[in-house]
Amino acid sequence: MNLPIKSMTTAEKIAAMEELWTALQSNFESVSSPEWHGEVLSERQSRIENGETSFSTLEEVRDRLESRYK
């Protein structure tokens, strides 16, 4: 399929994305994650369990982004 993305309006692009998303959701069981996704998740879980990572609240992230892009 070839969509004329460059000539589509924003509303048309959003409508196309919504149709694609609906189609993907109906076939979700047939989609599997690549093997490397599991590896990344395992590494992240290990870092959490070993106290090697920290978390930020949504407000902290917003503050950092606002100060960075002002």
XYZ file of N, CA and C in Angstrom:
210
model
N 0.841 -1.171 0.000
C 0.000 0.000 0.000
C 0.886 1.234 0.000
N 0.491 2.194 -0.779
C 1.220 3.451 -0.853
C 0.258 4.585 -0.548
N 0.440 5.236 0.586
C -0.410 6.364 0.950
C 0.275 7.666 0.549
N -0.486 8.628 0.077
C 0.097 9.928 -0.292
C 0.317 10.793 0.951
N 1.173 10.334 1.831
C 1.384 10.964 3.140
C 1.661 12.462 3.021
N 2.531 12.840 2.121
C 2.935 14.250 2.027
C 1.784 15.164 1.627
N 0.813 14.625 0.914
C -0.293 15.477 0.487
C -1.524 15.342 1.386
N -1.447 14.484 2.390
C -2.587 14.292 3.295
C -2.637 15.395 4.341
N -3.854 15.754 4.741
C -4.011 16.715 5.828
C -3.704 16.016 7.148
N -3.527 16.796 8.183
C -3.289 16.208 9.501
C -4.453 15.323 9.915
N -5.666 15.776 9.659
C -6.845 14.979 10.009
C -6.864 13.652 9.259
N -6.479 13.668 7.998
C -6.427 12.432 7.208
C -5.349 11.489 7.728
N -4.219 12.048 8.112
C -3.140 11.214 8.665
C -3.575 10.560 9.969
N -4.241 11.329 10.827
C -4.724 10.775 12.105
C -5.756 9.688 11.847
N -6.660 9.919 10.906
C -7.671 8.911 10.576
C -7.015 7.632 10.059
N -5.981 7.773 9.232
C -5.263 6.604 8.715
C -4.581 5.848 9.851
N -3.964 6.582 10.777
C -3.313 5.934 11.922
C -4.338 5.188 12.773
N -5.498 5.792 12.970
C -6.536 5.136 13.768
C -7.001 3.851 13.104
N -7.155 3.868 11.783
C -7.549 2.653 11.072
C -6.479 1.580 11.184
N -5.222 1.979 11.029
C -4.122 1.020 11.167
C -4.076 0.439 12.576
N -4.220 1.291 13.577
C -4.180 0.835 14.962
C -5.302 -0.153 15.246
N -6.501 0.129 14.748
C -7.639 -0.772 14.931
C -7.348 -2.120 14.281
N -6.783 -2.092 13.080
C -6.451 -3.335 12.384
C -5.388 -4.119 13.144
N -4.387 -3.426 13.676
C -3.337 -4.101 14.445
C -3.887 -4.714 15.725
N -4.778 -4.004 16.393
C -5.348 -4.510 17.640
C -6.127 -5.796 17.416
N -6.796 -5.920 16.301
C -7.591 -7.114 16.054
C -6.714 -8.335 15.784
N -5.464 -8.130 15.400
C -4.535 -9.235 15.133
C -3.398 -9.280 16.141
N -3.600 -8.701 17.320
C -2.518 -8.554 18.289
C -1.911 -9.886 18.706
N -2.719 -10.941 18.811
C -2.209 -12.235 19.262
C -1.165 -12.798 18.306
N -1.261 -12.447 17.030
C -0.334 -13.001 16.039
C 0.984 -12.233 15.974
N 1.090 -11.142 16.723
C 2.307 -10.332 16.705
C 3.157 -10.705 17.917
N 4.408 -11.016 17.666
C 5.290 -11.318 18.787
C 6.431 -10.310 18.827
N 6.884 -10.045 20.025
C 7.994 -9.111 20.197
C 9.290 -9.770 19.763
N 10.214 -8.961 19.270
C 11.516 -9.526 18.918
C 12.244 -10.009 20.175
N 13.138 -10.938 20.004
C 13.851 -11.530 21.138
C 14.594 -10.484 21.962
N 15.125 -9.460 21.303
C 15.909 -8.465 22.031
C 15.049 -7.674 23.011
N 13.724 -7.600 22.794
C 12.862 -6.916 23.760
C 12.948 -7.603 25.116
N 12.894 -8.926 25.103
C 12.996 -9.688 26.347
C 14.329 -9.461 27.034
N 15.384 -9.367 26.243
C 16.716 -9.133 26.804
C 16.792 -7.765 27.475
N 16.230 -6.755 26.836
C 16.227 -5.399 27.401
C 15.426 -5.379 28.703
N 14.249 -6.001 28.692
C 13.425 -6.033 29.904
C 14.123 -6.766 31.037
N 14.787 -7.865 30.730
C 15.519 -8.612 31.759
C 16.638 -7.772 32.361
N 17.362 -7.063 31.510
C 18.444 -6.196 31.990
C 17.896 -5.092 32.879
N 16.788 -4.501 32.472
C 16.186 -3.432 33.281
C 15.703 -3.971 34.624
N 15.089 -5.137 34.617
C 14.625 -5.747 35.868
C 15.800 -6.034 36.793
N 16.876 -6.521 36.230
C 18.076 -6.795 37.020
C 18.626 -5.512 37.644
N 18.660 -4.427 36.889
C 19.149 -3.153 37.420
C 18.261 -2.645 38.545
N 16.961 -2.850 38.417
C 16.029 -2.447 39.476
C 16.301 -3.256 40.740
N 16.399 -4.563 40.584
C 16.611 -5.453 41.736
C 17.935 -5.188 42.432
N 18.955 -4.759 41.687
C 20.274 -4.490 42.258
C 20.449 -3.049 42.712
N 19.388 -2.254 42.617
C 19.462 -0.858 43.037
C 20.371 -0.010 42.173
N 20.548 -0.396 40.921
C 21.458 0.305 40.018
C 20.754 1.352 39.158
N 19.512 1.621 39.448
C 18.773 2.595 38.655
C 17.888 3.417 39.572
N 17.446 4.531 39.067
C 16.553 5.370 39.856
C 15.367 5.772 38.992
N 14.347 6.253 39.639
C 13.132 6.631 38.944
C 12.826 8.093 39.215
N 12.155 8.720 38.270
C 11.722 10.102 38.412
C 10.207 10.139 38.360
N 9.640 11.065 39.108
C 8.202 11.257 39.019
C 7.903 12.006 37.727
N 6.662 11.974 37.316
C 6.268 12.689 36.113
C 6.542 14.184 36.264
N 6.295 14.701 37.445
C 6.555 16.121 37.680
C 8.041 16.447 37.559
N 8.908 15.591 38.075
C 10.348 15.810 37.952
C 10.779 15.820 36.488
N 10.233 14.910 35.707
C 10.562 14.844 34.290
C 10.088 16.103 33.575
N 8.879 16.518 33.872
C 8.354 17.756 33.256
C 9.236 18.946 33.594
N 9.618 19.062 34.862
C 10.473 20.169 35.287
C 11.798 20.161 34.535
N 12.417 18.983 34.405
C 13.690 18.881 33.681
C 13.513 19.290 32.224
N 12.454 18.804 31.599
C 12.235 19.138 30.193
C 11.936 20.615 30.006
N 11.131 21.175 30.882
C 10.816 22.597 30.773
C 12.064 23.454 30.938
N 12.923 23.101 31.879
C 14.123 23.909 32.085
C 15.121 23.718 30.933
N 15.104 22.554 30.319
C 16.012 22.282 29.211
C 15.599 23.009 27.937
N 14.311 23.157 27.719
C 13.822 23.708 26.466
C 13.239 25.107 26.567
N 13.588 25.839 27.605
C 13.144 27.233 27.734
C 14.128 28.165 27.116
